[in-house]
Short mmCIF file of C-alpha atoms (C1' of nucleotides) in Angstrom, two decimals:
data_model
loop_
_atom_site.label_atom_id
_atom_site.label_comp_id
_atom_site.label_asym_id
_atom_site.label_seq_id
_atom_site.Cartn_x
_atom_site.Cartn_y
_atom_site.Cartn_z
CA MET A 1 55.61 -180.93 -23.37
CA THR A 2 54.79 -182.43 -20.05
CA GLU A 3 52.18 -184.84 -21.25
CA SER A 4 52.08 -186.96 -24.36
CA LYS A 5 48.93 -186.62 -26.38
CA LEU A 6 47.47 -188.07 -29.49
CA VAL A 7 48.19 -185.14 -31.73
CA ASP A 8 48.21 -184.99 -35.47
CA GLU A 9 51.34 -183.94 -37.22
CA MET A 10 49.16 -181.32 -38.88
CA ASN A 11 48.10 -178.20 -37.09
CA SER A 12 44.68 -178.43 -35.63
CA SER A 13 42.45 -175.55 -36.52
CA SER A 14 41.44 -175.00 -32.94
CA THR A 15 44.99 -174.28 -31.80
CA LEU A 16 45.54 -171.70 -34.51
CA ASP A 17 42.14 -170.18 -33.77
CA ALA A 18 43.03 -169.90 -30.10
CA ILE A 19 46.31 -168.27 -31.13
CA GLU A 20 44.34 -165.82 -33.25
CA GLN A 21 42.21 -164.91 -30.23
CA MET A 22 45.28 -164.60 -28.03
CA ILE A 23 47.13 -162.41 -30.51
CA LEU A 24 44.11 -160.12 -30.85
CA ARG A 25 44.13 -159.49 -27.13
CA ILE A 26 47.87 -159.26 -26.62
CA SER A 27 48.34 -156.93 -29.60
CA TRP A 28 45.82 -154.43 -28.36
CA LEU A 29 47.11 -154.48 -24.80
CA ALA A 30 50.73 -154.23 -25.92
CA GLN A 31 50.01 -151.40 -28.27
CA ARG A 32 48.08 -149.36 -25.74
CA GLN A 33 50.68 -149.96 -23.09
CA PHE A 34 53.49 -148.90 -25.38
CA ILE A 35 51.62 -145.76 -26.47
CA GLN A 36 51.24 -144.89 -22.82
CA LEU A 37 54.95 -145.37 -22.21
CA LEU A 38 55.85 -143.21 -25.23
CA ASP A 39 53.52 -140.51 -23.96
CA ASP A 40 55.67 -140.11 -20.84
CA GLU A 41 57.07 -136.62 -20.53
CA ARG A 42 60.61 -137.98 -20.87
CA PHE A 43 59.83 -139.32 -24.36
CA ASN A 44 56.73 -137.66 -25.74
CA LEU A 45 56.62 -139.59 -29.02
CA THR A 46 53.79 -141.15 -30.97
CA LEU A 47 53.94 -144.79 -32.02
CA THR A 48 54.62 -143.83 -35.63
CA GLN A 49 57.33 -141.40 -34.66
CA PHE A 50 58.97 -144.08 -32.55
CA TYR A 51 59.05 -146.72 -35.25
CA THR A 52 60.28 -144.20 -37.78
CA LEU A 53 63.06 -143.08 -35.49
CA LEU A 54 63.84 -146.70 -34.58
CA HIS A 55 64.45 -147.59 -38.19
CA LEU A 56 66.75 -144.61 -38.58
CA ALA A 57 68.61 -145.58 -35.44
CA GLN A 58 69.14 -149.07 -36.82
CA THR A 59 70.30 -147.72 -40.16
CA ASN A 60 73.91 -146.79 -40.60
CA GLY A 61 73.99 -143.20 -41.82
CA GLU A 62 71.43 -141.56 -44.04
CA CYS A 63 68.20 -143.08 -45.27
CA LYS A 64 66.19 -142.14 -48.34
CA MET A 65 62.61 -141.01 -47.66
CA SER A 66 61.10 -143.61 -49.94
CA ASP A 67 63.15 -146.41 -48.37
CA LEU A 68 62.14 -145.22 -44.93
CA ALA A 69 58.50 -145.13 -46.00
CA GLU A 70 58.64 -148.69 -47.28
CA ALA A 71 60.52 -149.98 -44.24
CA THR A 72 58.02 -148.43 -41.83
CA GLN A 73 54.98 -149.25 -43.98
CA GLN A 74 53.84 -145.67 -44.48
CA SER A 75 53.00 -143.65 -47.55
CA ALA A 76 55.53 -141.05 -48.63
CA ALA A 77 53.00 -138.29 -47.98
CA ALA A 78 52.36 -139.46 -44.42
CA LEU A 79 56.06 -139.83 -43.75
CA THR A 80 56.75 -136.21 -44.71
CA GLY A 81 54.62 -135.00 -41.82
CA VAL A 82 56.12 -137.46 -39.37
CA VAL A 83 59.66 -136.42 -40.26
CA ASP A 84 58.61 -132.77 -39.95
CA ARG A 85 57.75 -133.39 -36.32
CA LEU A 86 60.90 -135.39 -35.61
CA LEU A 87 62.79 -132.47 -37.09
CA ASP A 88 61.01 -130.02 -34.78
CA LYS A 89 62.20 -132.11 -31.86
CA GLN A 90 65.74 -132.17 -33.28
CA LEU A 91 65.79 -135.96 -33.34
CA VAL A 92 66.64 -136.18 -37.06
CA GLU A 93 68.30 -134.11 -39.77
CA ARG A 94 67.06 -133.73 -43.32
CA THR A 95 69.37 -133.15 -46.26
CA ARG A 96 69.29 -133.52 -50.03
CA HIS A 97 71.19 -136.23 -51.84
CA GLU A 98 74.34 -134.67 -53.29
CA ARG A 99 74.04 -136.02 -56.79
CA ASP A 100 70.32 -136.71 -57.19
CA ARG A 101 68.77 -133.54 -55.82
CA ARG A 102 65.30 -135.07 -55.88
CA GLN A 103 66.07 -137.44 -53.06
CA VAL A 104 65.66 -136.33 -49.46
CA MET A 105 67.92 -138.06 -46.98
CA VAL A 106 67.11 -138.37 -43.29
CA GLN A 107 69.54 -139.18 -40.52
CA VAL A 108 69.09 -139.65 -36.80
CA THR A 109 70.88 -137.17 -34.53
CA PRO A 110 72.83 -138.14 -31.40
CA ARG A 111 69.89 -136.83 -29.45
CA GLY A 112 67.56 -139.14 -31.39
CA LEU A 113 69.83 -142.11 -30.74
CA ALA A 114 69.90 -141.32 -27.04
CA LEU A 115 66.12 -141.09 -26.91
CA ILE A 116 65.66 -144.45 -28.63
CA ALA A 117 68.12 -146.02 -26.21
CA GLU A 118 66.21 -144.58 -23.26
CA ILE A 119 62.87 -145.81 -24.55
CA ARG A 120 64.16 -149.28 -25.25
CA GLN A 121 65.60 -149.43 -21.77
CA ALA A 122 62.21 -148.53 -20.30
CA ARG A 123 60.63 -151.10 -22.59
CA ARG A 124 63.02 -153.80 -21.44
CA GLU A 125 62.06 -153.02 -17.89
CA GLN A 126 58.41 -153.52 -18.82
CA ILE A 127 59.23 -156.83 -20.47
CA HIS A 128 61.14 -157.92 -17.39
CA ALA A 129 58.17 -156.97 -15.23
CA ALA A 130 55.80 -158.90 -17.47
CA LEU A 131 57.89 -161.99 -18.20
CA GLY A 132 60.60 -162.06 -15.58
CA HIS A 133 58.69 -164.55 -13.48
CA LEU A 134 58.67 -167.17 -16.23
CA PRO A 135 61.29 -169.94 -16.10
CA ALA A 136 64.31 -169.33 -18.33
CA ALA A 137 63.45 -172.37 -20.42
CA ASP A 138 60.08 -170.85 -21.23
CA THR A 139 61.42 -167.49 -22.32
CA GLU A 140 64.06 -169.15 -24.46
CA ARG A 141 61.46 -171.30 -26.13
CA LEU A 142 59.24 -168.26 -26.56
CA LEU A 143 62.03 -166.43 -28.33
CA GLU A 144 62.51 -169.33 -30.73
CA LEU A 145 58.82 -169.50 -31.50
CA LEU A 146 58.53 -165.75 -31.98
CA GLU A 147 61.29 -166.01 -34.55
CA GLY A 148 59.10 -168.49 -36.40
CA VAL A 149 56.14 -166.14 -36.13
CA LEU A 150 58.17 -163.25 -37.56
CA VAL A 151 59.27 -165.37 -40.51
CA GLY A 152 55.70 -166.44 -41.22
CA MET A 153 54.41 -162.89 -40.99
CA SER A 154 57.10 -161.48 -43.21
CA ARG A 155 56.20 -164.10 -45.78
CA ILE A 156 52.55 -163.17 -46.02
CA LEU A 157 53.42 -159.48 -46.00
CA GLU A 158 55.68 -160.01 -49.02
CA ARG A 159 52.93 -161.90 -50.74
CA SER A 160 50.39 -159.13 -50.21
CA GLU A 161 52.90 -156.53 -51.38
CA ALA A 162 53.62 -158.57 -54.49
CA GLY A 163 49.87 -158.68 -55.07
CA ARG A 164 49.58 -154.93 -54.69
CA LEU A 165 52.25 -154.31 -57.30
CA ALA A 166 50.86 -156.85 -59.75
CA MET B 28 65.14 -177.56 -26.83
CA THR B 29 67.48 -179.27 -29.23
CA GLU B 30 70.66 -178.73 -27.32
CA SER B 31 71.35 -178.81 -23.61
CA LYS B 32 73.05 -175.70 -22.32
CA LEU B 33 74.34 -174.42 -19.06
CA VAL B 34 71.46 -172.15 -18.27
CA ASP B 35 70.61 -170.49 -15.03
CA GLU B 36 67.26 -171.02 -13.46
CA MET B 37 66.92 -167.26 -13.63
CA ASN B 38 66.06 -165.47 -16.82
CA SER B 39 69.09 -164.16 -18.58
CA SER B 40 68.79 -160.53 -19.56
CA SER B 41 69.84 -161.26 -23.11
CA THR B 42 66.91 -163.56 -23.77
CA LEU B 43 64.40 -161.02 -22.53
CA ASP B 44 66.15 -158.29 -24.49
CA ALA B 45 65.96 -160.38 -27.64
CA ILE B 46 62.26 -160.93 -26.93
CA GLU B 47 61.86 -157.17 -26.58
CA GLN B 48 63.44 -156.67 -29.98
CA MET B 49 61.32 -159.42 -31.51
CA ILE B 50 58.09 -158.06 -30.04
CA LEU B 51 58.90 -154.58 -31.36
CA ARG B 52 59.18 -155.93 -34.88
CA ILE B 53 56.27 -158.36 -34.75
CA SER B 54 53.92 -155.81 -33.19
CA TRP B 55 54.51 -153.25 -35.88
CA LEU B 56 54.18 -155.76 -38.71
CA ALA B 57 51.09 -157.34 -37.21
CA GLN B 58 49.43 -154.01 -36.61
CA ARG B 59 50.09 -152.71 -40.10
CA GLN B 60 48.95 -155.96 -41.63
CA PHE B 61 45.74 -155.97 -39.67
CA ILE B 62 45.01 -152.34 -40.52
CA GLN B 63 45.41 -153.26 -44.16
CA LEU B 64 42.99 -156.15 -43.77
CA LEU B 65 40.42 -153.97 -42.01
CA ASP B 66 40.73 -151.41 -44.79
CA ASP B 67 39.40 -153.96 -47.28
CA GLU B 68 36.18 -152.79 -48.93
CA ARG B 69 34.30 -155.70 -47.35
CA PHE B 70 35.12 -154.42 -43.85
CA ASN B 71 36.19 -150.80 -43.97
CA LEU B 72 36.89 -150.40 -40.27
CA THR B 73 39.68 -148.69 -38.37
CA LEU B 74 41.67 -150.58 -35.74
CA THR B 75 39.91 -148.70 -32.94
CA GLN B 76 36.48 -149.33 -34.42
CA PHE B 77 37.30 -153.02 -34.70
CA TYR B 78 38.42 -153.44 -31.11
CA THR B 79 35.47 -151.46 -29.86
CA LEU B 80 33.05 -153.56 -31.86
CA LEU B 81 34.88 -156.73 -30.82
CA HIS B 82 34.33 -155.97 -27.17
CA LEU B 83 30.65 -155.36 -27.79
CA ALA B 84 30.41 -158.62 -29.72
CA GLN B 85 31.95 -160.47 -26.80
CA THR B 86 29.62 -158.80 -24.33
CA ASN B 87 26.23 -160.23 -23.71
CA GLY B 88 23.71 -157.49 -24.34
CA GLU B 89 24.21 -153.83 -23.64
CA CYS B 90 27.40 -152.18 -22.47
CA LYS B 91 27.82 -148.91 -20.61
CA MET B 92 29.92 -146.29 -22.39
CA SER B 93 32.31 -145.90 -19.47
CA ASP B 94 32.78 -149.66 -19.15
CA LEU B 95 33.42 -149.90 -22.87
CA ALA B 96 35.93 -147.06 -22.64
CA GLU B 97 37.82 -148.79 -19.85
CA ALA B 98 37.75 -152.19 -21.55
CA THR B 99 39.11 -150.79 -24.80
CA GLN B 100 41.53 -148.41 -23.09
CA GLN B 101 40.06 -145.24 -24.57
CA SER B 102 38.93 -141.98 -22.99
CA ALA B 103 35.20 -141.42 -22.83
CA ALA B 104 35.52 -138.44 -25.14
CA ALA B 105 37.35 -140.44 -27.80
CA LEU B 106 34.87 -143.28 -27.52
CA THR B 107 31.92 -141.01 -28.23
CA GLY B 108 33.27 -140.28 -31.71
CA VAL B 109 34.12 -143.91 -32.40
CA VAL B 110 30.63 -145.05 -31.46
CA ASP B 111 29.20 -142.25 -33.63
CA ARG B 112 30.86 -143.82 -36.65
CA LEU B 113 29.85 -147.36 -35.74
CA LEU B 114 26.32 -146.01 -35.47
CA ASP B 115 26.56 -144.45 -38.95
CA LYS B 116 27.47 -147.87 -40.27
CA GLN B 117 24.57 -149.46 -38.37
CA LEU B 118 26.90 -151.82 -36.54
CA VAL B 119 25.71 -150.74 -33.07
CA GLU B 120 22.71 -149.21 -31.38
CA ARG B 121 22.78 -146.53 -28.72
CA THR B 122 20.15 -146.23 -26.01
CA ARG B 123 19.75 -144.63 -22.61
CA HIS B 124 19.69 -146.63 -19.43
CA GLU B 125 16.07 -146.93 -18.33
CA ARG B 126 16.51 -145.97 -14.72
CA ASP B 127 19.71 -143.91 -14.74
CA ARG B 128 19.16 -141.61 -17.69
CA ARG B 129 22.75 -140.38 -17.55
CA GLN B 130 24.13 -143.68 -18.72
CA VAL B 131 24.38 -144.40 -22.42
CA MET B 132 24.18 -148.07 -23.37
CA VAL B 133 25.64 -149.49 -26.56
CA GLN B 134 24.77 -152.81 -28.13
CA VAL B 135 26.07 -154.57 -31.21
CA THR B 136 23.56 -155.19 -34.01
CA PRO B 137 23.25 -158.49 -35.91
CA ARG B 138 25.00 -156.74 -38.75
CA GLY B 139 27.87 -155.83 -36.44
CA LEU B 140 28.12 -159.39 -35.20
CA ALA B 141 28.23 -160.69 -38.75
CA LEU B 142 30.99 -158.24 -39.66
CA ILE B 143 33.13 -159.24 -36.69
CA ALA B 144 32.68 -162.90 -37.61
CA GLU B 145 33.75 -162.20 -41.18
CA ILE B 146 36.82 -160.27 -40.10
CA ARG B 147 37.90 -162.92 -37.64
CA GLN B 148 37.52 -165.56 -40.32
CA ALA B 149 39.78 -163.55 -42.63
CA ARG B 150 42.19 -163.09 -39.76
CA ARG B 151 42.26 -166.81 -39.06
CA GLU B 152 43.15 -167.40 -42.67
CA GLN B 153 46.06 -165.01 -42.29
CA ILE B 154 47.21 -166.81 -39.17
CA HIS B 155 46.99 -170.12 -40.98
CA ALA B 156 49.04 -168.68 -43.84
CA ALA B 157 51.65 -167.36 -41.43
CA LEU B 158 51.87 -170.25 -38.97
CA GLY B 159 50.34 -173.23 -40.73
CA HIS B 160 53.72 -174.58 -41.73
CA LEU B 161 54.88 -174.90 -38.13
CA PRO B 162 54.64 -178.34 -36.47
CA ALA B 163 51.58 -178.81 -34.29
CA ALA B 164 53.75 -179.21 -31.22
CA ASP B 165 55.21 -175.76 -31.83
CA THR B 166 51.89 -174.00 -32.20
CA GLU B 167 50.54 -175.68 -29.10
CA ARG B 168 53.56 -174.62 -27.13
CA LEU B 169 53.27 -171.14 -28.58
CA LEU B 170 49.70 -170.91 -27.38
CA GLU B 171 50.71 -171.91 -23.87
CA LEU B 172 53.48 -169.35 -23.79
CA LEU B 173 51.26 -166.59 -25.17
CA GLU B 174 48.88 -167.27 -22.34
CA GLY B 175 51.75 -166.60 -19.98
CA VAL B 176 52.57 -163.40 -21.83
CA LEU B 177 48.98 -162.20 -21.56
CA VAL B 178 48.93 -162.83 -17.83
CA GLY B 179 52.18 -160.94 -17.37
CA MET B 180 50.99 -158.02 -19.45
CA SER B 181 47.66 -157.77 -17.70
CA ARG B 182 49.51 -157.67 -14.42
CA ILE B 183 51.67 -154.70 -15.29
CA LEU B 184 48.70 -152.92 -16.85
CA GLU B 185 46.79 -153.27 -13.62
CA ARG B 186 49.75 -151.94 -11.73
CA SER B 187 50.04 -148.86 -13.94
CA GLU B 188 46.31 -148.24 -13.67
CA ALA B 189 46.50 -148.52 -9.91
CA GLY B 190 49.32 -145.99 -10.03
CA ARG B 191 47.25 -143.62 -12.13
CA LEU B 192 44.39 -143.71 -9.67
CA ALA B 193 46.63 -143.28 -6.66
"C1'" DT C 8 15.45 -127.62 -2.36
"C1'" DG C 9 20.23 -127.04 -3.19
"C1'" DG C 10 24.72 -128.62 -3.76
"C1'" DT C 11 27.77 -132.01 -5.38
"C1'" DA C 12 29.00 -136.05 -7.90
"C1'" DT C 13 28.51 -138.73 -12.05
"C1'" DA C 14 28.02 -139.83 -17.11
"C1'" DC C 15 28.46 -138.28 -21.15
"C1'" DT C 16 29.01 -134.98 -25.10
"C1'" DC C 17 31.02 -131.01 -27.31
"C1'" DA C 18 34.65 -127.75 -28.85
"C1'" DA C 19 39.21 -126.74 -30.10
"C1'" DC C 20 43.26 -128.45 -31.31
"C1'" DA C 21 47.36 -131.83 -32.75
"C1'" DT C 22 48.72 -136.03 -35.20
"C1'" DT C 23 48.19 -139.38 -38.54
"C1'" DG C 24 46.41 -141.16 -42.64
"C1'" DT C 25 44.34 -140.96 -47.56
"C1'" DT C 26 44.21 -139.29 -52.43
"C1'" DG C 27 45.41 -136.49 -56.09
"C1'" DA C 28 47.78 -132.40 -57.75
"C1'" DA C 29 51.96 -129.66 -57.86
"C1'" DT C 30 56.99 -129.11 -57.97
"C1'" DA C 31 61.64 -130.21 -58.78
"C1'" DT C 32 64.95 -133.01 -60.75
"C1'" DC C 33 66.85 -136.57 -63.57
"C1'" DT C 34 67.20 -139.38 -67.88
"C1'" DA C 35 66.68 -140.86 -72.34
"C1'" DT C 36 65.80 -139.76 -76.95
"C1'" DA C 37 65.02 -137.26 -81.26
"C1'" DT D 27 70.34 -129.62 -76.93
"C1'" DA D 28 65.59 -129.44 -76.30
"C1'" DT D 29 62.03 -131.82 -74.38
"C1'" DA D 30 59.04 -135.52 -72.93
"C1'" DG D 31 58.46 -138.71 -69.55
"C1'" DA D 32 59.81 -140.87 -65.20
"C1'" DT D 33 60.92 -140.35 -60.43
"C1'" DA D 34 61.08 -138.30 -55.61
"C1'" DT D 35 58.97 -135.60 -52.64
"C1'" DT D 36 55.84 -132.18 -50.83
"C1'" DC D 37 51.41 -129.88 -50.50
"C1'" DA D 38 46.34 -129.39 -50.00
"C1'" DA D 39 42.04 -130.95 -48.56
"C1'" DC D 40 39.82 -134.00 -46.04
"C1'" DA D 41 38.54 -137.92 -42.41
"C1'" DA D 42 39.50 -140.46 -38.07
"C1'" DT D 43 41.52 -140.52 -33.71
"C1'" DG D 44 43.23 -138.63 -29.53
"C1'" DT D 45 43.80 -134.95 -25.75
"C1'" DT D 46 42.03 -131.50 -22.45
"C1'" DG D 47 38.72 -128.74 -20.49
"C1'" DA D 48 34.14 -126.91 -20.54
"C1'" DG D 49 29.24 -127.76 -20.84
"C1'" DT D 50 24.81 -130.44 -20.05
"C1'" DA D 51 21.81 -133.58 -18.02
"C1'" DT D 52 20.75 -136.57 -14.39
"C1'" DA D 53 21.17 -138.70 -9.87
"C1'" DC D 54 21.90 -138.64 -5.01
"C1'" DC D 55 22.29 -136.83 -0.47
"C1'" DA D 56 21.56 -133.74 3.31
#
DNA sequence: TGGTATACTCAACATTGTTGAATATCTATA
DNA sequence: TATAGATATTCAACAATGTTGAGTATACCA
């Protein structure tokens, strides 16, 4: 910080409230902007399709439908339709588990992997355009703080999931 | 920063790429979490309804449909349906412009204002739960950096809108 | 007055999401 | 070995959102 202030050790409410306001605005803008990018003729994916495919791309090998549903925060019923469409586009393959025939396994295809790579490249270019002008020290600090945000968010998500199961 | 490093003045690609990865994960979690909150029986709003109502709540008085559509990044056709549902819930009122009878004006009702206030209070509690454990210095720095992010994002949004019109 | 632009809604369709029922398969037990 | 119950997934019916293109009403200009 450039200037020393008389700050409490504790978080002041007003800072967190301002962060709430800021996150409201950034989230909406970021989401809309990303949807627009995904709508490009090169990609032509919905947000849900992207995040579903992303998880598969980051998974080594096959993924069980129910695991995929939990990881992407969708219901099993909703996921069925999403995977149907990814299948139409030949971005994933669907097979049955060899031993437990109830389980449906999904796996990303090379084509799906290539598409995810393309999209993330385009996304990185957007990020560079948006944040490239900031000093390196700022972006490094931002990364550290975002890590803290992710940890905090995961924590309250776990709590609410625990509550749902209880 | 805790440790001095040999860093360029320029942004390193790897930091921005890590931020891209982090934003992907945080955005999805945050969105899903917020949708879940809005789905609560007290609120019962969709994400789109919330952001539409939020803009009206932050507007003084009436708002033209086309302005509202642009501000919330929706097409006019999509907005018509969203406002229909807000109307059903008595959260907004719809009138015609007195002089230019083509224009449809929308205004939030006291009930709508109260709902937005309730939701934002619940949201603030979530933010406190997620980030309250961070030192005050961190949250203050985070706020500053998020302001920078918002500026950067608005800039590239403007550029893409300019491109669309061109 | 007539023609064109503007503001919005409507219609038809695709995608996503919900809930609850249906189907298939596995597992444990009598 | 039947079979009852648990588990994994899909299907069906519906609501909300989003897209595009057509339709309607109003304003403005010549």
